[in-house]
Amino acid sequence: MRSRSSVPMNGDVLAGKYRVERVLGRGGMGVVVAATHLVLGHQVALKLLHSDGAVDEEGSARFLREAKVTARLKSAHVARTLDVGQLEDGRSFLVMELLEGHDLGDELASRSNLPIGEVVDWVLQACEGIAEAHAAGIVHRDLKPANLFLSLDATGERVIKVLDFGISKFAADGALTSSET
């Protein structure tokens, strides 16, 4: 890594086992990179928190909550979490399945008329992922097109994956966010 606050560069090795291939996205709390597990050869997505002080204790708690929440869910319609840890510089990271495709927001922006059957199928798939979360006592709290990802399954069929459980809430837990957040 170049510095504590830098975005990982292609070729950087994180946590001694993940080689960065490319940056997938950046947000207010961190960055997501595509990486390869050095031993197993698996392609994964690593979600890293910023190290420049932009993430407070509450943000770190949300990040860890996302790992715990998504690791419990096994639906084909929820992006799977494979690992969690800390880098040498102290930053937390999540390892998730690498999805190829784009979010539903991008799909809606690029296509003016969507066939009703296709839309109904996507909504039902998202409902399957959310239903499993609800059965486990988890409320997502941030469903929107940007958090529904259109990917391909093993057969080549388009599949919706629910993303970003970062502000989710366990029904039995206290809130990590107030109504104003």
Short mmCIF file of C-alpha atoms in Angstrom, two decimals:
data_model
loop_
_atom_site.label_atom_id
_atom_site.label_comp_id
_atom_site.label_asym_id
_atom_site.label_seq_id
_atom_site.Cartn_x
_atom_site.Cartn_y
_atom_site.Cartn_z
CA MET A 1 0.00 0.00 0.00
CA ARG A 2 1.21 3.51 -0.73
CA SER A 3 -0.07 5.26 2.43
CA ARG A 4 -2.65 4.80 5.13
CA SER A 5 -5.28 6.85 3.30
CA SER A 6 -4.48 5.77 -0.25
CA VAL A 7 -6.68 3.67 -2.48
CA PRO A 8 -5.08 0.28 -3.16
CA MET A 9 -3.24 0.05 -6.46
CA ASN A 10 -3.33 -2.81 -8.95
CA GLY A 11 -0.88 -5.46 -7.77
CA ASP A 12 -0.97 -4.47 -4.08
CA VAL A 13 -1.32 -7.47 -1.75
CA LEU A 14 -3.78 -6.94 1.10
CA ALA A 15 -3.86 -8.97 4.33
CA GLY A 16 -1.07 -11.09 2.91
CA LYS A 17 -3.41 -13.01 0.63
CA TYR A 18 -5.49 -10.79 -1.71
CA ARG A 19 -3.88 -9.23 -4.83
CA VAL A 20 -5.73 -6.12 -6.03
CA GLU A 21 -6.80 -6.28 -9.69
CA ARG A 22 -8.83 -3.07 -10.10
CA VAL A 23 -10.98 -0.52 -8.27
CA LEU A 24 -14.71 -1.25 -8.63
CA GLY A 25 -16.15 1.73 -6.79
CA ARG A 26 -15.64 4.41 -4.17
CA GLY A 27 -17.99 5.79 -1.56
CA GLY A 28 -18.12 7.95 1.51
CA MET A 29 -16.98 5.18 3.84
CA GLY A 30 -14.47 3.36 1.66
CA VAL A 31 -13.55 1.66 -1.57
CA VAL A 32 -14.38 -1.66 -3.24
CA VAL A 33 -11.72 -3.47 -5.26
CA ALA A 34 -11.63 -6.67 -7.29
CA ALA A 35 -8.92 -8.97 -6.01
CA THR A 36 -7.58 -12.51 -6.39
CA HIS A 37 -6.89 -14.83 -3.46
CA LEU A 38 -3.21 -15.69 -3.90
CA VAL A 39 -3.48 -19.33 -2.77
CA LEU A 40 -6.95 -20.36 -3.99
CA GLY A 41 -7.08 -18.22 -7.13
CA HIS A 42 -10.65 -17.07 -6.35
CA GLN A 43 -11.76 -13.70 -7.66
CA VAL A 44 -13.39 -11.66 -4.88
CA ALA A 45 -14.53 -8.15 -4.05
CA LEU A 46 -12.85 -6.44 -1.08
CA LYS A 47 -14.68 -3.61 0.63
CA LEU A 48 -12.22 -1.44 2.61
CA LEU A 49 -12.93 1.35 5.05
CA HIS A 50 -11.12 4.65 4.60
CA SER A 51 -8.19 5.14 6.96
CA ASP A 52 -8.11 8.94 6.90
CA GLY A 53 -10.41 9.44 9.89
CA ALA A 54 -13.52 9.84 7.73
CA VAL A 55 -15.08 6.76 9.34
CA ASP A 56 -16.06 7.12 12.99
CA GLU A 57 -16.83 4.45 15.57
CA GLU A 58 -20.46 4.24 14.44
CA GLY A 59 -19.35 3.76 10.83
CA SER A 60 -16.99 0.98 11.87
CA ALA A 61 -19.81 -0.69 13.83
CA ARG A 62 -22.05 -0.53 10.74
CA PHE A 63 -19.29 -2.06 8.64
CA LEU A 64 -18.84 -5.00 11.02
CA ARG A 65 -22.62 -5.38 11.23
CA GLU A 66 -22.78 -5.68 7.44
CA ALA A 67 -20.27 -8.53 7.58
CA LYS A 68 -22.19 -10.36 10.30
CA VAL A 69 -25.54 -9.83 8.59
CA THR A 70 -24.55 -10.94 5.12
CA ALA A 71 -22.54 -13.92 6.39
CA ARG A 72 -25.74 -15.30 7.96
CA LEU A 73 -27.76 -15.07 4.74
CA LYS A 74 -27.50 -17.89 2.18
CA SER A 75 -30.03 -16.73 -0.43
CA ALA A 76 -28.95 -16.73 -4.06
CA HIS A 77 -30.32 -13.18 -4.04
CA VAL A 78 -28.00 -11.68 -1.42
CA ALA A 79 -24.33 -10.91 -2.13
CA ARG A 80 -22.34 -13.35 0.01
CA THR A 81 -19.69 -12.35 2.54
CA LEU A 82 -16.73 -14.74 2.56
CA ASP A 83 -14.29 -13.19 5.05
CA VAL A 84 -13.71 -10.20 7.29
CA GLY A 85 -10.55 -8.82 8.86
CA GLN A 86 -8.13 -5.98 9.39
CA LEU A 87 -5.27 -4.83 7.22
CA GLU A 88 -1.80 -4.19 8.58
CA ASP A 89 -2.64 -0.46 8.76
CA GLY A 90 -5.69 -1.17 10.96
CA ARG A 91 -8.39 -0.72 8.32
CA SER A 92 -11.29 -3.16 8.40
CA PHE A 93 -12.24 -5.07 5.27
CA LEU A 94 -14.95 -7.42 4.01
CA VAL A 95 -14.39 -10.05 1.35
CA MET A 96 -17.47 -10.67 -0.75
CA GLU A 97 -18.34 -12.62 -3.85
CA LEU A 98 -17.29 -10.74 -6.97
CA LEU A 99 -20.33 -9.87 -9.04
CA GLU A 100 -20.14 -9.04 -12.71
CA GLY A 101 -22.85 -6.73 -13.99
CA HIS A 102 -24.36 -3.44 -12.83
CA ASP A 103 -26.96 -2.12 -10.43
CA LEU A 104 -30.63 -1.75 -11.20
CA GLY A 105 -30.31 2.04 -11.14
CA ASP A 106 -27.95 1.89 -14.12
CA GLU A 107 -30.30 -0.55 -15.89
CA LEU A 108 -33.27 1.76 -15.41
CA ALA A 109 -31.26 4.73 -16.71
CA SER A 110 -30.15 2.88 -19.85
CA ARG A 111 -33.49 1.34 -20.85
CA SER A 112 -36.63 3.40 -21.27
CA ASN A 113 -39.19 0.59 -21.51
CA LEU A 114 -38.75 -2.57 -19.49
CA PRO A 115 -40.93 -5.62 -20.15
CA ILE A 116 -43.31 -6.13 -17.23
CA GLY A 117 -42.39 -9.83 -16.92
CA GLU A 118 -38.72 -8.96 -16.51
CA VAL A 119 -39.46 -6.33 -13.86
CA VAL A 120 -41.78 -8.67 -11.93
CA ASP A 121 -39.07 -11.36 -11.97
CA TRP A 122 -36.49 -8.91 -10.56
CA VAL A 123 -38.87 -7.73 -7.83
CA LEU A 124 -39.64 -11.32 -6.84
CA GLN A 125 -35.94 -12.16 -6.67
CA ALA A 126 -35.26 -9.14 -4.46
CA CYS A 127 -38.20 -10.20 -2.28
CA GLU A 128 -36.65 -13.67 -1.86
CA GLY A 129 -33.41 -12.15 -0.57
CA ILE A 130 -35.23 -9.73 1.73
CA ALA A 131 -37.60 -12.48 2.95
CA GLU A 132 -34.62 -14.52 4.16
CA ALA A 133 -33.25 -11.45 5.92
CA HIS A 134 -36.63 -10.81 7.57
CA ALA A 135 -36.89 -14.46 8.65
CA ALA A 136 -33.52 -13.98 10.38
CA GLY A 137 -34.81 -10.83 12.10
CA ILE A 138 -32.85 -8.44 9.84
CA VAL A 139 -34.35 -5.28 8.32
CA HIS A 140 -32.32 -3.88 5.38
CA ARG A 141 -33.45 -0.22 5.71
CA ASP A 142 -31.87 1.01 2.45
CA LEU A 143 -33.60 -0.74 -0.45
CA LYS A 144 -33.20 1.24 -3.66
CA PRO A 145 -32.20 0.45 -7.26
CA ALA A 146 -28.50 1.17 -6.50
CA ASN A 147 -28.56 -1.63 -3.89
CA LEU A 148 -30.06 -4.21 -6.25
CA PHE A 149 -27.38 -5.67 -8.51
CA LEU A 150 -28.07 -7.39 -11.84
CA SER A 151 -25.58 -10.21 -12.26
CA LEU A 152 -25.44 -13.59 -13.98
CA ASP A 153 -25.88 -16.92 -12.20
CA ALA A 154 -23.96 -20.12 -13.07
CA THR A 155 -26.39 -20.88 -15.91
CA GLY A 156 -26.05 -17.42 -17.48
CA GLU A 157 -29.47 -16.22 -16.30
CA ARG A 158 -29.79 -12.67 -15.00
CA VAL A 159 -30.19 -12.61 -11.24
CA ILE A 160 -30.81 -9.86 -8.69
CA LYS A 161 -28.49 -9.67 -5.68
CA VAL A 162 -29.36 -7.45 -2.71
CA LEU A 163 -26.34 -5.38 -1.63
CA ASP A 164 -25.33 -3.08 1.21
CA PHE A 165 -26.72 -4.20 4.54
CA GLY A 166 -24.60 -1.49 6.18
CA ILE A 167 -27.50 0.25 7.94
CA SER A 168 -29.54 -2.87 8.55
CA LYS A 169 -31.08 -3.54 11.93
CA PHE A 170 -31.60 -6.75 13.86
CA ALA A 171 -35.17 -6.79 15.15
CA ALA A 172 -33.95 -7.76 18.64
CA ASP A 173 -31.10 -5.20 18.74
CA GLY A 174 -31.04 -1.55 19.54
CA ALA A 175 -30.71 0.84 16.64
CA LEU A 176 -27.33 1.82 15.23
CA THR A 177 -28.97 4.72 13.47
CA SER A 178 -31.54 7.21 14.62
CA SER A 179 -34.56 8.23 12.57
CA GLU A 180 -32.64 11.33 11.45
CA THR A 181 -29.73 9.29 9.99
#
